[in-house]
Structure formats: structure tokens, C-alpha cells
Amino acid sequence: MNKTININLANTFFHIDEDAYIKLQRYLDAIKRSFTDSQGKSEIIADIEARIAELFTERLLHERQVITTKEVDEVITIMGQPEDYLVDEEIFEDEPKSSKSNTRKPHKQLFRDTDHKYIGGVCAGLSYYLGIDALWVRLLFILTTLLSGFGILVYILFWILVPEAATTAQKIAMTGEPVNISNIEKKIKEGFDEVTEKVKSVDYDKMGQSVKKNSKNFFDSILAVILFLFKVVAKLIGIIVLIFAATVLISLLIGLFTAGTIDLWGAQPWREFVDITVDAPVWLISLLSFFAVGIPFFFLFYLGLKILVNNLKSIGNFAKFSLLGIWLLSVIGLTILGIRTATDYSFDAMATETEVLNIVQKDTLEIRVMEAQNLKNRYYHDSDFDIVVDGDEKMIYREDMEFFIKQSPNNEARIEIEKKSQGSNYKDAFKRAENVDYEFSVENNIVYLNNYLTTDYDNKFRDQEIEIIIYVPENTFVKLHNSTRYHMEGNIKNNLNYYSNDLANHTWKMDNHGVLNCMDCPVEENLEDANDDVIEDSIPSEEIDTLNYEIKIDSTHIN
């Protein structure tokens, strides 16, 4: 049978065994002696006793249970052995040596941190519990509040349901650190240091500046709120920059794989367009473009990370200068390729082919334009530029043909085919012009003109085009088929001043002035010109010059 004692520990009533009481009393006395010269000794002892009372309460199954030596030993193990805090060991000679204290990792407890609060300390408390920066938690609440209003409701619930970290033990438990003598002492001393600094600052200030100091504290609070809002905006900007830069980098990477550097999905038609317009391999252009555009966006991506993550490690000066060098080389390479490509269009040249037609005066020459019949395997089906495959041969295809009708100076019907191209110099342009392929045919006084030209794939695209001049003798009839409507130059001379499109579907006769006269145009189309001639003939020119007009103004009718 053991004697029990009733004690009041931190305003909490306990029944404790006499032996356990003696051990607990010695433990508390040893702690008090270890904090003899410590600042805030009474607050430290009070918090330690409150923590011990809390631990005893957790171990009691009912109110009348007696605390034994076992419970005291467990509490001392959690709070720390006295020898760890410069306590005399002879006081605890009957205490069995413990090799290690309890190393079990403590669990975090959720409290509201009112020491670092803006409103209720909810976000600061959650930041400790979740192990993330408080700014992220505040940003999450702001976003959910702006988007749906749900954030403010959750915040109010946390404010009501989550207790405030009022005691030192609760503040330590909130951070997940063990609530022992060392951490309690450290926490209280940190608080005293802060108070001491504030007291010192007040002591050095004159009493007459109290109003000024209160105003300063008010404006400091406003400044803190403004700085917090700036931090939130900066984080939002960082997220936007990060997403934008990442999207561009992923797109560039996909473009690099599809452009020919790594032929992942096979040949793409647009790659062939680049191949015949730029005098450089596609893989080189895509690789230089990837580095020239991608490296700035990589640094933009890194900037977004730096905004979001405060302790992000630097990539190092070696990596920075290496990327800068690669970027400069890529920009210089693209500039050189651009200049070379531009010079390929700096000179014009023309190669001419002539064929005599078996047409004499008063014959009728019919002109028709034919579309491509056998070139069906085309990449783009574009009239201005295309690539066609004829068997195993690839060709550049272009529907750029115009024809012009002129009077023959020697009454000899003939066709001149002018092949035009551009190049880096005259010789290069002339060579490319000669390599242009164009075909036409003549059957029974009918000229069949193709509406397209072709050239070899290796000849590259250099704005090749065809211009045809058809020389017609005097008094020769020219019948223009409807297919010629969009292939005639606009300044063909005719007696009705028709634009080239309107010349089609009519028969014309070449006069001795090089003017085409319509043979089958409706009569009413000539009435206006005929009326003008009649008016001019009805009034002699000498009478027109002698006509006088007299204007009389009656001043009585002028207001």
C-alpha cells in the first residue's frame, strides 16, 4: 500500500504516488536550478509545468487514476533528461541510465499562428502543418475566393474550428518540433529577445516622439499589406511566365522533331518548301531556330521559377555563358542564311525561245489555254507554287503564265517564250531561267498554251515565270477562247478599250496600227463611241471657237 498526494500542476488537479511525487519534485527543482541565470525563468518553468500537466492528462484513463513512477518516467523521457540541460546527476542517482531519449518523430498539430497573422493566423498555421510557404496558402485562398467565393468560407471555418497557438508548447507542437525543455526555453527566449529589442528602441527614443512612432507602426502595417499584395501579384506573374515559356519550349521541341533534325514522323511537305526556297539543309535551319528562339525562352522559364521558388539554385555561370554562346552562334548562323537567301533574289534574267507559226494574213488564229492533265500528284494543290511528283522525279510547279498579242513587224506569225527567273547574280539567274520547262502545241491554226511551268527540284524556287508574246500579221483574225480570260496581260490594244478579261469569247482582227478590232461584239457596245463622233461632226470646230455666252444678273433679286 502506497501513500498518494494531491498536487496542483499548472492549475490542473492530479493524484500522484508519493515515490512519483518525489521524483517529479526533484526533476522540477533540477530544471529550476539549471535556469537560475536565464532570462524569463518563471515563464519557462510555467510552460514546462503546463506541458508536463498536458502529458499527464493524456495518460490518465479517468479522473481518479493515480500517477505512478511509470508515468513520471515517460514524461521525463519526452521532456528530456536533466543531464542534457546541465543538471547535477547526483540528484538522480537512483534513475536508471537511458542511452537514448525518445527519437520518435513528433506529429505536427494544427493551430492558428497569431504571431504571423494578417487576419486570423489560419494561413500561417496551415503553412506549418503542410510544410509550405505561407504565401502559397494565402495565394490559394485568394484565388479560390476570386474564382468561386469558396475560399472565404473555408477560411472562416478554419478560423472558428482551429484553436489558436496560445502557449509556448502549442507553438512548438505547431511546427512539428518535440515539445521538450530545450525547445520551450528557446522559444521563450526568442520571444524575450524580440521584446527586449522593442524595449531598447523605446528607451532610446524620446518620449516626445511617441505619436510619431505610433504613426510609423500604422504605416508599417499598411506597407506590409502592400508588400504582401505585391508578392501575390509577383507569384501570379511568375506562374504566367512559367506556363508561357514552357508552352513555347515544348512547341519548339516538337517542331525540332518534326522539322527533320530527328525524322520522327517521316517526310513532311512543308519541309520540301523550305528545302527549295532556302539554300541550306532543313535540319540545320530547324536546329539554329530552336536554339535562337528556345534559349531566351529557357531563361524566361528560369526567371518564372526564380519568382516562384525563393531558394532555387543557380544554374551556374558556366551554363549561362555556354547557352549565351550557343545563342549568339545560332543568331549569326540564321542571319547568314537569311542574307544568302535574300541575295538569291537580287538579279533578274530572261531566256527566250521562238517558234514560227504557219499562219498567213486573213487566216484565223485561235488561242486556248490548257490546264495540267498528267501532273496530278501534287503536294499543296496551290496555283502559285507547288511540288509535283512524276514517277521518281520531283519538280517545282507554278501556274504563272501570261501572254501578250502584238502586231508582227514583218508579217510573220510567231511565238516568243520568255522564261524569267532570279538568282544571286546574272549568270545564276540566266541558268535557272534556261532550266525552266514550258510546253505548248499548234494544231490546225489552234495554239494550245499550258497555264503552268515546271523546273527541276534541284533548280530551287527563284520566282520563275513565263511570259509569251504572240506576233500576229496585219489583217489576221484572232479568236480568243474563254480559257484565256485570266492569262492575258492587261494592256493589249483594242478598239473598244476592253480590259484583258473581256477580250475572251470574241474574234478580233489586227489592223495596220497594231490594234485589235472586234468582229463579233454587240452593236450597242459601240453606240456611245458612235454618238460622240456624230456630235463632234455636227458642230464645225470653227463655230465652237466663236460661240459666246452672255450671263445677265438682275441685282433686284439679290438679297
Coordinates of C-alpha atoms in Angstrom, one line a residue:
M1 CA 0.0 0.0 0.0
N2 CA 1.4 3.4 -1.1
K3 CA 0.7 6.9 0.0
T4 CA -0.8 9.3 -2.5
I5 CA -0.5 13.1 -2.7
N6 CA -2.8 15.6 -4.3
I7 CA -1.0 18.2 -6.3
N8 CA -1.9 21.3 -8.4
L9 CA 0.2 21.4 -11.5
A10 CA -0.4 24.3 -13.9
N11 CA -3.9 24.7 -12.4
T12 CA -4.7 21.1 -13.0
F13 CA -5.5 18.7 -10.2
F14 CA -3.7 15.3 -10.1
H15 CA -3.5 12.3 -7.7
I16 CA 0.2 11.2 -7.6
D17 CA 2.0 8.4 -5.9
E18 CA 4.5 9.5 -3.2
D19 CA 7.5 8.0 -4.9
A20 CA 6.4 9.5 -8.2
Y21 CA 5.9 12.9 -6.5
I22 CA 9.4 12.8 -5.0
K23 CA 10.9 12.1 -8.4
L24 CA 8.8 14.7 -10.1
Q25 CA 9.8 17.3 -7.4
R26 CA 13.5 16.6 -7.8
Y27 CA 13.1 16.8 -11.6
L28 CA 11.4 20.2 -11.4
D29 CA 13.9 21.5 -8.8
A30 CA 16.8 20.5 -11.1
I31 CA 15.3 22.3 -14.0
K32 CA 14.8 25.4 -11.9
R33 CA 18.4 25.4 -10.9
S34 CA 19.5 25.0 -14.5
F35 CA 17.7 28.2 -15.4
T36 CA 19.0 30.2 -12.5
D37 CA 20.5 33.0 -14.6
S38 CA 18.2 32.6 -17.6
Q39 CA 16.0 35.4 -18.8
G40 CA 12.3 34.7 -18.4
K41 CA 12.9 31.9 -15.9
S42 CA 9.4 32.0 -14.5
E43 CA 7.8 31.8 -17.9
I44 CA 10.0 28.9 -18.9
I45 CA 9.1 26.9 -15.7
A46 CA 5.4 27.7 -16.1
D47 CA 5.4 26.4 -19.7
I48 CA 7.3 23.3 -18.7
E49 CA 4.8 22.6 -15.9
A50 CA 1.9 23.2 -18.3
R51 CA 3.5 20.7 -20.8
I52 CA 4.0 18.1 -18.1
A53 CA 0.4 18.5 -16.9
E54 CA -0.7 18.1 -20.5
L55 CA 1.3 14.8 -20.8
F56 CA -0.1 13.5 -17.5
T57 CA -3.6 14.3 -18.7
E58 CA -3.1 12.3 -21.9
R59 CA -2.1 9.2 -19.9
L60 CA -5.0 9.2 -17.4
L61 CA -7.9 7.0 -18.2
H62 CA -10.2 8.6 -15.6
E63 CA -10.2 11.4 -13.0
R64 CA -9.3 9.2 -10.0
Q65 CA -6.4 7.4 -11.6
V66 CA -3.1 7.9 -9.7
I67 CA 0.0 8.9 -11.4
T68 CA 2.8 6.5 -10.7
T69 CA 6.5 6.4 -11.3
K70 CA 5.9 4.8 -14.7
E71 CA 4.1 7.9 -16.0
V72 CA 6.7 10.2 -14.5
D73 CA 9.5 8.3 -16.3
E74 CA 7.6 8.6 -19.6
V75 CA 7.2 12.3 -19.1
I76 CA 10.8 12.8 -18.2
T77 CA 11.8 10.8 -21.3
I78 CA 9.7 13.1 -23.5
M79 CA 10.8 16.3 -21.9
G80 CA 14.5 15.4 -21.8
Q81 CA 16.9 14.0 -19.2
P82 CA 18.2 16.6 -16.7
E83 CA 21.8 15.9 -17.6
D84 CA 21.0 17.2 -21.1
Y85 CA 20.5 20.6 -19.5
L86 CA 23.5 20.9 -17.2
V87 CA 21.6 19.4 -14.2
D88 CA 23.5 17.7 -11.4
E89 CA 23.4 14.0 -12.0
E90 CA 23.7 13.0 -8.3
I91 CA 20.2 14.1 -7.7
F92 CA 19.1 11.3 -10.0
E93 CA 21.5 8.5 -8.8
D94 CA 18.6 6.1 -8.4
E95 CA 17.5 7.0 -12.0
P96 CA 18.4 4.2 -14.5
K97 CA 20.6 5.4 -17.3
S98 CA 18.9 5.9 -20.5
S99 CA 21.0 5.5 -23.6
K100 CA 18.7 7.5 -25.9
S101 CA 15.8 9.7 -25.5
N102 CA 12.6 9.1 -27.4
T103 CA 13.6 9.6 -31.1
R104 CA 10.2 9.1 -32.5
K105 CA 9.4 11.9 -34.8
P106 CA 6.6 14.1 -33.3
H107 CA 3.4 14.7 -35.1
K108 CA 2.5 18.3 -36.2
Q109 CA -0.6 19.8 -34.7
L110 CA -2.8 22.3 -36.5
F111 CA -3.1 25.7 -34.7
R112 CA -3.7 29.2 -35.8
D113 CA -0.4 31.2 -35.8
T114 CA -1.4 34.5 -34.4
D115 CA 2.2 35.7 -34.2
H116 CA 2.4 35.9 -38.0
K117 CA -1.2 36.6 -38.9
Y118 CA -2.7 39.0 -41.3
I119 CA -6.3 38.3 -40.3
G120 CA -6.7 35.3 -38.1
G121 CA -3.5 33.3 -38.5
V122 CA -5.2 30.5 -40.5
C123 CA -2.8 30.6 -43.4
A124 CA 0.3 30.8 -41.2
G125 CA -0.8 27.8 -39.2
L126 CA -1.6 25.8 -42.3
S127 CA 1.8 26.6 -43.8
Y128 CA 3.5 24.9 -40.8
Y129 CA 1.1 21.9 -41.0
L130 CA 1.6 21.4 -44.7
G131 CA 5.3 22.3 -44.8
I132 CA 5.0 25.0 -47.5
D133 CA 5.5 28.7 -47.5
A134 CA 2.6 30.8 -46.1
L135 CA 2.5 32.9 -49.2
W136 CA 1.3 29.9 -51.3
V137 CA -1.5 29.2 -48.8
R138 CA -2.6 32.8 -48.9
L139 CA -2.5 32.8 -52.7
L140 CA -4.6 29.7 -52.8
F141 CA -7.3 31.3 -50.6
I142 CA -7.3 34.5 -52.7
L143 CA -7.6 32.6 -55.9
T144 CA -10.4 30.3 -54.7
T145 CA -12.2 33.4 -53.3
L146 CA -11.9 35.3 -56.5
L147 CA -12.9 32.4 -58.7
S148 CA -15.8 30.9 -56.7
G149 CA -16.1 32.6 -53.3
F150 CA -15.4 29.2 -51.7
G151 CA -12.0 30.3 -50.2
I152 CA -13.5 32.9 -47.8
L153 CA -16.0 30.3 -46.4
V154 CA -13.2 27.8 -45.8
Y155 CA -11.1 30.4 -44.2
I156 CA -13.9 31.4 -41.8
L157 CA -14.5 27.7 -40.9
F158 CA -10.8 27.2 -40.1
W159 CA -10.9 30.4 -38.1
I160 CA -13.7 29.1 -36.0
L161 CA -12.7 25.5 -35.6
V162 CA -8.9 25.6 -35.4
P163 CA -7.6 26.7 -31.9
E164 CA -5.0 29.5 -31.5
A165 CA -1.5 28.5 -30.6
A166 CA -1.6 30.4 -27.3
T167 CA 1.0 28.6 -25.2
T168 CA 4.7 28.0 -25.9
A169 CA 4.1 24.3 -26.1
Q170 CA 1.3 24.7 -28.7
K171 CA 3.5 26.9 -30.8
I172 CA 6.3 24.3 -30.7
A173 CA 3.8 21.5 -31.5
M174 CA 2.5 23.6 -34.4
T175 CA 6.0 23.5 -36.0
G176 CA 6.4 19.7 -35.5
E177 CA 9.3 20.0 -33.2
P178 CA 9.4 18.0 -30.0
V179 CA 7.9 19.9 -27.0
N180 CA 10.7 19.5 -24.6
I181 CA 12.7 21.7 -22.2
S182 CA 15.2 22.8 -24.8
N183 CA 12.6 23.9 -27.3
I184 CA 10.4 25.6 -24.7
E185 CA 13.4 27.5 -23.4
K186 CA 14.5 28.5 -27.0
K187 CA 11.0 29.6 -27.9
I188 CA 10.5 31.7 -24.8
K189 CA 14.0 33.3 -25.2
E190 CA 13.3 34.2 -28.8
G191 CA 10.1 36.0 -27.6
F192 CA 12.1 37.8 -24.9
D193 CA 14.7 38.9 -27.4
E194 CA 12.1 40.4 -29.6
V195 CA 10.5 42.2 -26.6
T196 CA 14.0 43.3 -25.4
E197 CA 14.7 44.9 -28.8
K198 CA 11.4 46.7 -28.8
V199 CA 12.0 47.9 -25.2
K200 CA 15.5 49.1 -26.1
S201 CA 14.2 51.0 -29.1
V202 CA 11.6 52.7 -26.9
D203 CA 14.3 53.5 -24.3
Y204 CA 16.5 55.3 -26.8
D205 CA 13.6 57.3 -28.3
K206 CA 12.4 60.4 -26.7
M207 CA 9.0 60.4 -25.1
G208 CA 8.0 63.3 -27.3
Q209 CA 8.2 61.0 -30.3
S210 CA 5.6 58.5 -29.2
V211 CA 3.0 59.9 -31.6
K212 CA 5.4 59.7 -34.4
K213 CA 6.3 56.1 -33.5
N214 CA 2.6 55.1 -33.4
S215 CA 2.1 56.6 -36.8
K216 CA 5.2 54.7 -38.1
N217 CA 3.8 51.4 -36.8
F218 CA 0.5 52.2 -38.6
F219 CA 2.2 52.9 -41.9
D220 CA 4.5 49.9 -41.4
S221 CA 1.4 47.7 -41.2
I222 CA 0.0 49.3 -44.4
L223 CA 3.3 48.8 -46.1
A224 CA 3.3 45.1 -45.0
V225 CA -0.1 44.6 -46.6
I226 CA 1.0 46.3 -49.8
L227 CA 4.2 44.3 -49.9
F228 CA 2.1 41.1 -49.4
L229 CA -0.1 42.1 -52.3
F230 CA 3.0 42.8 -54.5
K231 CA 4.2 39.3 -53.6
V232 CA 0.9 37.8 -54.6
V233 CA 1.0 39.7 -57.9
A234 CA 4.6 38.6 -58.5
K235 CA 3.7 35.0 -57.9
L236 CA 0.9 35.3 -60.4
I237 CA 3.2 36.8 -62.9
G238 CA 5.7 34.1 -62.3
I239 CA 3.0 31.4 -62.9
I240 CA 2.0 33.1 -66.2
V241 CA 5.6 33.5 -67.3
L242 CA 6.4 29.9 -66.4
I243 CA 3.4 28.5 -68.3
F244 CA 4.0 30.7 -71.4
A245 CA 7.7 29.8 -71.6
A246 CA 7.1 26.1 -71.0
T247 CA 4.4 26.1 -73.8
V248 CA 6.9 27.8 -76.3
L249 CA 9.7 25.4 -75.3
I250 CA 7.5 22.3 -75.8
S251 CA 6.3 23.6 -79.1
L252 CA 9.9 24.3 -80.3
L253 CA 10.9 20.8 -79.2
I254 CA 8.0 19.2 -81.1
G255 CA 9.0 21.4 -84.1
L256 CA 12.5 20.3 -83.9
F257 CA 11.5 16.6 -84.0
T258 CA 9.1 17.2 -87.0
A259 CA 11.4 19.5 -89.0
G260 CA 14.0 16.9 -90.0
T261 CA 16.6 17.1 -87.3
I262 CA 15.1 13.9 -86.0
D263 CA 12.8 12.5 -88.6
L264 CA 10.3 11.1 -86.2
W265 CA 7.1 11.2 -88.3
G266 CA 8.6 10.9 -91.8
A267 CA 8.9 13.5 -94.5
Q268 CA 6.6 16.5 -94.3
P269 CA 5.5 18.5 -97.4
W270 CA 6.4 21.9 -95.8
R271 CA 9.9 20.7 -95.2
E272 CA 10.3 20.4 -99.0
F273 CA 9.1 24.0 -99.4
V274 CA 11.9 25.2 -97.0
D275 CA 14.4 23.0 -98.8
I276 CA 13.8 24.5 -102.3
T277 CA 13.5 28.2 -101.1
V278 CA 16.5 28.3 -98.7
D279 CA 19.9 27.2 -99.8
A280 CA 20.6 25.2 -96.6
P281 CA 19.6 21.8 -95.2
V282 CA 16.3 21.8 -93.3
W283 CA 17.8 20.1 -90.2
L284 CA 20.4 23.0 -89.9
I285 CA 17.7 25.7 -90.1
S286 CA 15.4 24.0 -87.6
L287 CA 18.3 23.4 -85.2
L288 CA 19.5 27.0 -85.4
S289 CA 15.9 28.3 -85.0
F290 CA 15.4 26.0 -81.9
F291 CA 18.5 27.5 -80.2
A292 CA 17.9 31.1 -81.3
V293 CA 14.3 31.1 -80.0
G294 CA 14.5 28.4 -77.3
I295 CA 17.4 29.8 -75.3
P296 CA 15.7 33.1 -74.5
F297 CA 12.5 31.3 -73.5
F298 CA 14.6 28.9 -71.4
F299 CA 15.9 31.9 -69.4
L300 CA 12.3 33.2 -69.2
F301 CA 11.2 29.8 -67.8
Y302 CA 14.1 30.0 -65.3
L303 CA 13.0 33.5 -64.3
G304 CA 9.5 32.2 -63.6
L305 CA 10.9 29.5 -61.4
K306 CA 13.0 32.1 -59.5
I307 CA 9.9 34.2 -58.9
L308 CA 8.0 31.2 -57.5
V309 CA 10.8 29.4 -55.7
N310 CA 12.8 31.7 -53.4
N311 CA 15.7 29.2 -52.7
L312 CA 16.1 27.9 -56.3
K313 CA 19.7 27.1 -57.1
S314 CA 21.5 28.9 -59.8
I315 CA 22.4 27.0 -63.0
G316 CA 25.9 28.4 -62.7
N317 CA 28.0 30.8 -64.7
F318 CA 29.4 28.1 -67.0
A319 CA 26.0 27.0 -68.1
K320 CA 24.8 30.7 -68.6
F321 CA 27.8 31.7 -70.7
S322 CA 27.6 28.4 -72.7
L323 CA 24.0 29.0 -73.5
L324 CA 24.7 32.6 -74.4
G325 CA 27.5 31.5 -76.8
I326 CA 25.2 28.9 -78.5
W327 CA 22.5 31.6 -78.8
L328 CA 24.9 34.0 -80.4
L329 CA 26.2 31.4 -82.9
S330 CA 22.6 30.4 -83.8
V331 CA 21.6 34.0 -84.4
I332 CA 24.7 34.7 -86.5
G333 CA 24.0 31.5 -88.5
L334 CA 20.4 32.4 -89.2
T335 CA 21.5 35.9 -90.2
I336 CA 24.0 34.5 -92.7
L337 CA 21.4 32.1 -94.1
G338 CA 18.9 35.0 -94.4
I339 CA 21.4 37.2 -96.3
R340 CA 22.3 34.3 -98.6
T341 CA 18.7 33.6 -99.3
A342 CA 18.0 37.3 -100.0
T343 CA 20.9 37.6 -102.4
D344 CA 19.4 34.7 -104.4
Y345 CA 16.6 37.0 -105.4
S346 CA 18.7 40.1 -106.2
F347 CA 19.2 39.6 -110.0
D348 CA 16.7 39.0 -112.8
A349 CA 17.4 37.2 -116.1
M350 CA 15.4 36.0 -119.1
A351 CA 15.9 33.2 -121.6
T352 CA 13.9 33.4 -124.9
E353 CA 12.7 30.7 -127.2
T354 CA 11.0 31.5 -130.6
E355 CA 8.8 29.3 -132.9
V356 CA 7.3 30.4 -136.2
L357 CA 3.6 29.7 -136.8
N358 CA 2.2 28.6 -140.1
I359 CA -0.3 31.4 -140.2
V360 CA -0.8 33.9 -143.1
Q361 CA -2.9 37.1 -143.5
K362 CA -6.7 36.7 -143.3
D363 CA -6.3 33.3 -141.5
T364 CA -8.0 32.9 -138.1
L365 CA -5.6 32.0 -135.2
E366 CA -7.4 30.6 -132.2
I367 CA -5.7 30.7 -128.8
R368 CA -6.6 28.3 -126.0
V369 CA -5.1 27.8 -122.5
M370 CA -4.8 24.2 -121.2
E371 CA -4.5 23.1 -117.6
A372 CA -2.2 20.3 -116.4
Q373 CA -3.5 16.9 -117.3
N374 CA -0.8 14.4 -116.2
L375 CA 0.5 16.3 -113.1
K376 CA -2.0 15.1 -110.5
N377 CA 0.4 14.1 -107.7
R378 CA 0.8 17.5 -106.1
Y379 CA 1.7 18.4 -102.6
Y380 CA -0.2 21.6 -101.9
H381 CA -2.6 22.0 -104.8
D382 CA -1.6 25.6 -104.9
S383 CA -1.6 27.5 -108.2
D384 CA 1.2 29.9 -107.3
F385 CA 3.6 27.3 -106.1
D386 CA 3.6 23.5 -105.8
I387 CA 5.8 20.4 -105.9
V388 CA 4.7 17.6 -108.2
V389 CA 6.0 14.0 -108.4
D390 CA 6.2 12.5 -111.9
G391 CA 7.3 8.9 -111.3
D392 CA 10.5 9.1 -109.4
E393 CA 11.2 12.7 -110.3
K394 CA 10.2 15.7 -108.3
M395 CA 9.5 19.1 -110.0
I396 CA 8.6 22.6 -109.0
Y397 CA 5.2 23.5 -110.4
R398 CA 3.9 27.0 -110.8
E399 CA 0.9 28.5 -112.6
D400 CA 2.4 31.8 -113.6
M401 CA 1.9 32.3 -117.3
E402 CA 0.7 35.4 -119.2
F403 CA 0.6 36.1 -122.9
F404 CA 0.5 39.3 -125.0
I405 CA -0.7 39.9 -128.5
K406 CA 1.3 42.3 -130.8
Q407 CA 1.4 43.1 -134.5
S408 CA 4.1 41.3 -136.3
P409 CA 6.7 43.8 -137.7
N410 CA 7.5 41.5 -140.7
N411 CA 4.0 39.9 -141.2
E412 CA 5.4 36.6 -139.9
A413 CA 3.3 34.9 -137.2
R414 CA 5.5 33.6 -134.4
I415 CA 5.5 32.9 -130.6
E416 CA 8.2 34.0 -128.3
I417 CA 8.5 32.3 -124.9
E418 CA 10.3 34.4 -122.4
K419 CA 11.4 32.4 -119.3
K420 CA 12.3 34.6 -116.3
S421 CA 14.0 33.8 -113.1
Q422 CA 16.0 35.4 -110.3
G423 CA 19.4 34.5 -108.8
S424 CA 22.4 35.6 -106.7
N425 CA 24.0 37.0 -109.9
Y426 CA 23.1 37.4 -113.6
K427 CA 24.7 34.2 -114.6
D428 CA 23.0 32.2 -111.9
A429 CA 19.6 33.8 -112.8
F430 CA 20.1 33.1 -116.5
K431 CA 20.9 29.5 -115.8
R432 CA 17.8 29.0 -113.7
A433 CA 15.7 30.7 -116.4
E434 CA 17.1 28.3 -119.1
N435 CA 16.2 25.3 -116.9
V436 CA 12.5 26.3 -116.9
D437 CA 10.4 23.8 -118.8
Y438 CA 7.4 25.1 -120.7
E439 CA 5.3 23.4 -123.5
F440 CA 2.7 24.5 -126.0
S441 CA 1.4 23.0 -129.2
V442 CA -0.2 24.1 -132.5
E443 CA -2.8 22.1 -134.4
N444 CA -5.0 23.4 -137.3
N445 CA -4.3 27.1 -136.5
I446 CA -5.1 26.5 -132.9
V447 CA -2.4 27.3 -130.3
Y448 CA -2.6 25.4 -127.1
L449 CA -0.8 27.2 -124.3
N450 CA -0.1 25.4 -121.0
N451 CA -1.1 27.5 -118.0
Y452 CA 1.9 26.3 -115.9
L453 CA 5.6 25.9 -115.9
T454 CA 7.9 23.3 -114.3
T455 CA 11.5 23.2 -113.4
D456 CA 13.7 20.6 -111.8
Y457 CA 13.6 20.3 -108.0
D458 CA 17.3 21.0 -107.6
N459 CA 16.9 24.2 -109.6
K460 CA 15.3 25.7 -106.5
F461 CA 12.4 28.1 -106.4
R462 CA 13.5 31.6 -107.5
D463 CA 10.3 33.2 -108.6
Q464 CA 10.3 31.6 -112.1
E465 CA 7.6 32.8 -114.5
I466 CA 6.6 32.6 -118.2
E467 CA 5.7 35.5 -120.5
I468 CA 4.5 34.7 -124.0
I469 CA 4.3 37.2 -126.9
I470 CA 2.2 36.2 -129.9
Y471 CA 3.1 38.2 -133.0
V472 CA 0.1 38.4 -135.5
P473 CA 0.4 39.7 -139.1
E474 CA -1.9 42.6 -140.3
N475 CA -5.5 41.6 -141.3
T476 CA -5.1 38.3 -139.4
F477 CA -8.1 37.2 -137.2
V478 CA -7.5 36.1 -133.6
K479 CA -10.1 34.1 -131.8
L480 CA -9.7 34.1 -128.0
H481 CA -11.2 31.1 -126.2
N482 CA -12.9 31.5 -122.8
S483 CA -9.9 29.7 -121.2
T484 CA -7.7 32.7 -122.0
R485 CA -9.7 35.0 -119.8
Y486 CA -7.3 35.2 -116.8
H487 CA -4.0 34.7 -118.7
M488 CA -3.8 37.9 -120.8
E489 CA -1.8 41.0 -119.9
G490 CA -4.0 44.0 -119.3
N491 CA -2.6 46.4 -121.9
I492 CA -3.5 44.6 -125.1
K493 CA -4.6 47.4 -127.6
N494 CA -8.1 47.1 -128.9
N495 CA -10.7 49.5 -130.5
L496 CA -13.1 49.1 -127.6
N497 CA -10.6 49.7 -124.8
Y498 CA -11.6 46.3 -123.3
Y499 CA -9.6 45.0 -120.3
S500 CA -7.9 41.8 -121.0
N501 CA -10.6 39.7 -119.3
D502 CA -13.2 41.0 -121.7
L503 CA -11.3 40.1 -124.8
A504 CA -12.1 36.4 -124.4
N505 CA -15.0 34.8 -126.3
H506 CA -14.6 37.3 -129.2
T507 CA -12.9 37.3 -132.6
W508 CA -10.5 40.2 -133.3
K509 CA -8.7 41.5 -136.4
M510 CA -5.3 43.0 -136.3
D511 CA -5.1 46.3 -138.2
N512 CA -2.1 48.2 -139.5
H513 CA -1.7 50.2 -136.3
G514 CA -1.3 47.1 -134.0
V515 CA -4.9 47.5 -132.7
L516 CA -7.3 44.6 -132.4
N517 CA -10.7 45.3 -133.8
C518 CA -13.7 43.3 -132.6
M519 CA -15.5 41.4 -135.3
D520 CA -18.4 39.9 -133.3
C521 CA -19.0 42.4 -130.4
P522 CA -22.7 43.6 -130.0
V523 CA -23.6 46.8 -131.9
E524 CA -24.9 48.6 -128.8
E525 CA -21.5 48.4 -127.3
N526 CA -20.3 50.8 -130.0
L527 CA -23.2 53.3 -129.7
E528 CA -21.6 55.6 -127.2
D529 CA -18.5 56.0 -129.3
A530 CA -20.6 56.5 -132.4
N531 CA -22.7 59.2 -130.7
D532 CA -19.6 61.0 -129.7
D533 CA -18.4 61.0 -133.3
V534 CA -21.8 62.4 -134.5
I535 CA -21.8 65.2 -132.0
E536 CA -18.3 66.2 -132.9
D537 CA -19.1 66.1 -136.7
S538 CA -22.4 68.1 -136.3
I539 CA -20.7 71.2 -134.9
P540 CA -17.9 72.7 -137.0
S541 CA -14.8 73.4 -135.0
E542 CA -14.6 77.0 -136.1
E543 CA -18.1 77.6 -134.8
I544 CA -17.3 76.0 -131.4
D545 CA -14.4 78.5 -131.1
T546 CA -16.6 81.5 -131.9
L547 CA -19.5 80.7 -129.6
N548 CA -20.1 83.4 -126.9
Y549 CA -22.3 83.1 -123.8
E550 CA -23.8 86.2 -122.1
I551 CA -24.8 86.0 -118.4
K552 CA -27.1 88.7 -117.1
I553 CA -27.6 89.2 -113.3
D554 CA -30.6 91.1 -112.0
S555 CA -29.4 93.0 -108.9
T556 CA -33.0 93.5 -107.7
H557 CA -33.3 89.8 -106.9
I558 CA -30.2 89.6 -104.8
N559 CA -30.9 89.7 -101.1

